[in-house]
Amino acid sequence: MRLRSVIAGAFVCLAATACGTASHAAASHVVTKKTGSTYISHVSGAGEPATVSAVARTGQAVAHPALFDCLDHAVAKPSSYILTCADAGSVLASLSWTSWTSQQAVAVGVHELNNCTPNCAAGTFVRYPAVITFWRPEPVPGHAGETYFSRITVRYTTTKRPPAYMNYNQLVKHPAQWTEVLGH
């Protein structure tokens, strides 16, 4: 039992250090991946990626909800986030995170959309400035104590808006904002 307390204490110390490292200006994002019963976080930034054991066999969950990328990896504070995994035709880019709490994560960035003109393969990306909010934490199926953000709201900050976008499966022309469910 004492060994578990020592391991848990070491985890808290490592997690605090990792959080400090992840929030450092040079860090771009944290990727957490399950390997057996251990979760490994990779903090990447300007230099070589650092590897930190985020939940070292203690079964404790990461303090804040995560997002899941197209490869089904849990990520926190990514510099970009692909919305359409099949073709990457809709991407949130240049993300600058203003907050990341247990209830929501907010970033300022741009929504890059492929205009598909003359076709999607030959189209160009148009950038729309936006405030992006990930919200509504939900439990990760099969991973007790872990949560992910299950909703996204994109609010455009200028009059330059996409010609149309889906909002809860309904097409909206020149939306000021839209909200969708994120899958996991």
Short mmCIF file of C-alpha atoms in Angstrom, two decimals:
data_model
loop_
_atom_site.label_atom_id
_atom_site.label_comp_id
_atom_site.label_asym_id
_atom_site.label_seq_id
_atom_site.Cartn_x
_atom_site.Cartn_y
_atom_site.Cartn_z
CA MET A 1 0.00 0.00 0.00
CA ARG A 2 2.90 2.36 0.80
CA LEU A 3 4.38 1.69 -2.65
CA ARG A 4 1.10 2.77 -4.26
CA SER A 5 1.20 6.02 -2.26
CA VAL A 6 4.76 6.67 -3.39
CA ILE A 7 3.82 5.94 -7.03
CA ALA A 8 0.73 8.16 -6.76
CA GLY A 9 2.87 10.95 -5.26
CA ALA A 10 5.41 10.59 -8.06
CA PHE A 11 2.59 10.72 -10.60
CA VAL A 12 1.24 13.97 -9.11
CA CYS A 13 4.73 15.48 -9.30
CA LEU A 14 5.22 14.31 -12.90
CA ALA A 15 1.75 15.46 -13.92
CA ALA A 16 2.35 18.91 -12.44
CA THR A 17 5.66 19.10 -14.28
CA ALA A 18 4.06 17.90 -17.52
CA CYS A 19 1.26 20.45 -17.21
CA GLY A 20 3.81 23.19 -16.72
CA THR A 21 5.75 21.96 -19.73
CA ALA A 22 2.63 21.62 -21.86
CA SER A 23 1.56 25.17 -21.11
CA HIS A 24 4.99 26.54 -21.94
CA ALA A 25 4.92 28.82 -24.99
CA ALA A 26 7.06 26.42 -27.03
CA ALA A 27 4.73 23.45 -26.51
CA SER A 28 2.19 23.00 -29.26
CA HIS A 29 0.15 20.08 -27.96
CA VAL A 30 -0.04 17.01 -25.78
CA VAL A 31 -0.94 13.62 -27.24
CA THR A 32 -2.02 10.93 -24.79
CA LYS A 33 -2.09 7.33 -25.93
CA LYS A 34 -2.99 4.20 -23.98
CA THR A 35 -0.32 1.52 -23.92
CA GLY A 36 -1.45 -1.44 -21.83
CA SER A 37 -2.56 0.08 -18.54
CA THR A 38 -0.30 3.14 -18.88
CA TYR A 39 -1.09 6.40 -20.60
CA ILE A 40 1.86 8.07 -22.30
CA SER A 41 1.81 11.78 -23.12
CA HIS A 42 4.01 13.29 -25.79
CA VAL A 43 4.56 17.03 -25.42
CA SER A 44 5.77 18.49 -28.68
CA GLY A 45 7.04 21.95 -29.38
CA ALA A 46 10.07 23.55 -30.96
CA GLY A 47 12.53 20.86 -29.86
CA GLU A 48 12.49 17.09 -29.61
CA PRO A 49 9.28 15.59 -28.16
CA ALA A 50 9.43 14.86 -24.45
CA THR A 51 7.70 11.75 -23.12
CA VAL A 52 6.04 11.78 -19.70
CA SER A 53 4.00 9.09 -17.99
CA ALA A 54 0.66 10.81 -17.43
CA VAL A 55 -1.19 8.06 -15.58
CA ALA A 56 1.48 5.66 -14.42
CA ARG A 57 -0.48 2.48 -13.67
CA THR A 58 -2.41 4.22 -10.87
CA GLY A 59 -5.66 4.27 -12.82
CA GLN A 60 -6.04 8.00 -12.17
CA ALA A 61 -7.48 10.04 -15.01
CA VAL A 62 -6.14 13.15 -16.65
CA ALA A 63 -7.61 16.21 -14.87
CA HIS A 64 -9.23 17.86 -17.91
CA PRO A 65 -11.20 16.48 -20.84
CA ALA A 66 -9.37 15.72 -24.07
CA LEU A 67 -10.17 15.93 -27.76
CA PHE A 68 -9.79 12.95 -30.08
CA ASP A 69 -7.95 13.44 -33.36
CA CYS A 70 -8.45 11.55 -36.61
CA LEU A 71 -6.16 8.75 -35.38
CA ASP A 72 -8.26 8.40 -32.20
CA HIS A 73 -5.49 9.83 -30.00
CA ALA A 74 -6.48 12.01 -27.06
CA VAL A 75 -5.03 15.50 -27.51
CA ALA A 76 -4.98 18.67 -25.44
CA LYS A 77 -4.35 22.18 -26.77
CA PRO A 78 -3.54 21.18 -30.36
CA SER A 79 -2.23 23.89 -32.69
CA SER A 80 -4.65 22.58 -35.35
CA TYR A 81 -7.63 20.25 -35.39
CA ILE A 82 -9.04 18.45 -38.44
CA LEU A 83 -12.85 18.46 -38.53
CA THR A 84 -13.28 16.29 -41.65
CA CYS A 85 -10.95 13.34 -41.27
CA ALA A 86 -11.82 11.77 -44.64
CA ASP A 87 -10.36 14.60 -46.74
CA ALA A 88 -9.08 17.26 -44.28
CA GLY A 89 -11.18 19.79 -46.18
CA SER A 90 -12.25 21.54 -42.96
CA VAL A 91 -9.51 22.36 -40.45
CA LEU A 92 -9.22 24.58 -37.40
CA ALA A 93 -5.73 26.11 -37.62
CA SER A 94 -3.44 28.59 -35.86
CA LEU A 95 -5.18 27.78 -32.58
CA SER A 96 -4.19 29.94 -29.62
CA TRP A 97 -5.79 28.61 -26.45
CA THR A 98 -7.28 31.17 -24.06
CA SER A 99 -8.59 28.57 -21.58
CA TRP A 100 -8.82 24.81 -21.03
CA THR A 101 -10.91 23.79 -18.03
CA SER A 102 -12.91 20.76 -16.96
CA GLN A 103 -16.04 22.29 -18.57
CA GLN A 104 -14.79 23.89 -21.80
CA ALA A 105 -11.77 24.77 -23.89
CA VAL A 106 -11.64 28.03 -25.87
CA ALA A 107 -9.25 29.00 -28.66
CA VAL A 108 -8.86 31.80 -31.17
CA GLY A 109 -7.84 30.71 -34.65
CA VAL A 110 -9.03 30.25 -38.20
CA HIS A 111 -11.40 27.80 -39.81
CA GLU A 112 -9.78 26.73 -43.09
CA LEU A 113 -12.24 25.37 -45.65
CA ASN A 114 -11.51 23.89 -49.05
CA ASN A 115 -13.60 25.85 -51.56
CA CYS A 116 -13.65 22.83 -53.93
CA THR A 117 -13.36 25.10 -56.98
CA PRO A 118 -13.16 23.78 -59.68
CA ASN A 119 -13.25 20.53 -57.66
CA CYS A 120 -12.14 19.49 -54.18
CA ALA A 121 -8.86 17.99 -55.39
CA ALA A 122 -7.90 21.26 -57.12
CA GLY A 123 -9.57 23.62 -54.62
CA THR A 124 -7.90 26.19 -52.41
CA PHE A 125 -8.34 26.78 -48.70
CA VAL A 126 -10.15 29.91 -47.55
CA ARG A 127 -9.46 31.14 -44.00
CA TYR A 128 -12.25 32.40 -41.73
CA PRO A 129 -11.21 33.97 -38.37
CA ALA A 130 -13.10 32.36 -35.48
CA VAL A 131 -13.41 31.66 -31.78
CA ILE A 132 -13.67 27.93 -31.19
CA THR A 133 -15.24 26.41 -28.06
CA PHE A 134 -15.10 22.73 -27.19
CA TRP A 135 -17.61 21.89 -24.47
CA ARG A 136 -19.94 19.34 -22.86
CA PRO A 137 -17.51 16.85 -21.31
CA GLU A 138 -18.66 13.23 -21.60
CA PRO A 139 -17.13 10.01 -20.23
CA VAL A 140 -14.79 8.14 -22.56
CA PRO A 141 -16.45 4.74 -23.14
CA GLY A 142 -14.49 1.97 -21.45
CA HIS A 143 -12.14 4.36 -19.59
CA ALA A 144 -13.50 5.14 -16.13
CA GLY A 145 -12.82 8.67 -14.92
CA GLU A 146 -11.71 9.98 -18.32
CA THR A 147 -13.68 12.56 -20.28
CA TYR A 148 -13.62 14.19 -23.68
CA PHE A 149 -15.29 17.27 -25.12
CA SER A 150 -18.32 16.08 -27.07
CA ARG A 151 -19.45 19.38 -28.64
CA ILE A 152 -17.85 22.15 -30.66
CA THR A 153 -19.10 25.65 -31.42
CA VAL A 154 -17.34 27.80 -34.01
CA ARG A 155 -18.19 31.51 -33.96
CA TYR A 156 -16.85 33.62 -36.81
CA THR A 157 -15.34 36.91 -35.65
CA THR A 158 -15.61 38.92 -38.88
CA THR A 159 -18.20 39.33 -41.60
CA LYS A 160 -16.08 36.97 -43.73
CA ARG A 161 -17.97 33.70 -43.27
CA PRO A 162 -18.23 30.42 -45.16
CA PRO A 163 -20.91 30.38 -47.87
CA ALA A 164 -22.65 27.53 -46.03
CA TYR A 165 -22.05 25.09 -43.19
CA MET A 166 -23.87 22.32 -41.36
CA ASN A 167 -25.36 23.10 -37.95
CA TYR A 168 -26.78 20.01 -36.23
CA ASN A 169 -27.19 18.39 -39.66
CA GLN A 170 -29.00 21.39 -41.17
CA LEU A 171 -27.41 23.51 -43.90
CA VAL A 172 -27.05 27.16 -42.87
CA LYS A 173 -25.98 29.83 -45.38
CA HIS A 174 -23.27 32.28 -44.21
CA PRO A 175 -23.48 31.13 -40.58
CA ALA A 176 -22.36 33.49 -37.81
CA GLN A 177 -21.70 30.33 -35.80
CA TRP A 178 -22.43 26.62 -35.84
CA THR A 179 -22.41 23.77 -33.31
CA GLU A 180 -21.86 20.06 -33.89
CA VAL A 181 -21.45 16.84 -31.95
CA LEU A 182 -17.94 15.39 -31.84
CA GLY A 183 -17.71 11.65 -32.02
CA HIS A 184 -15.48 9.26 -30.20
#
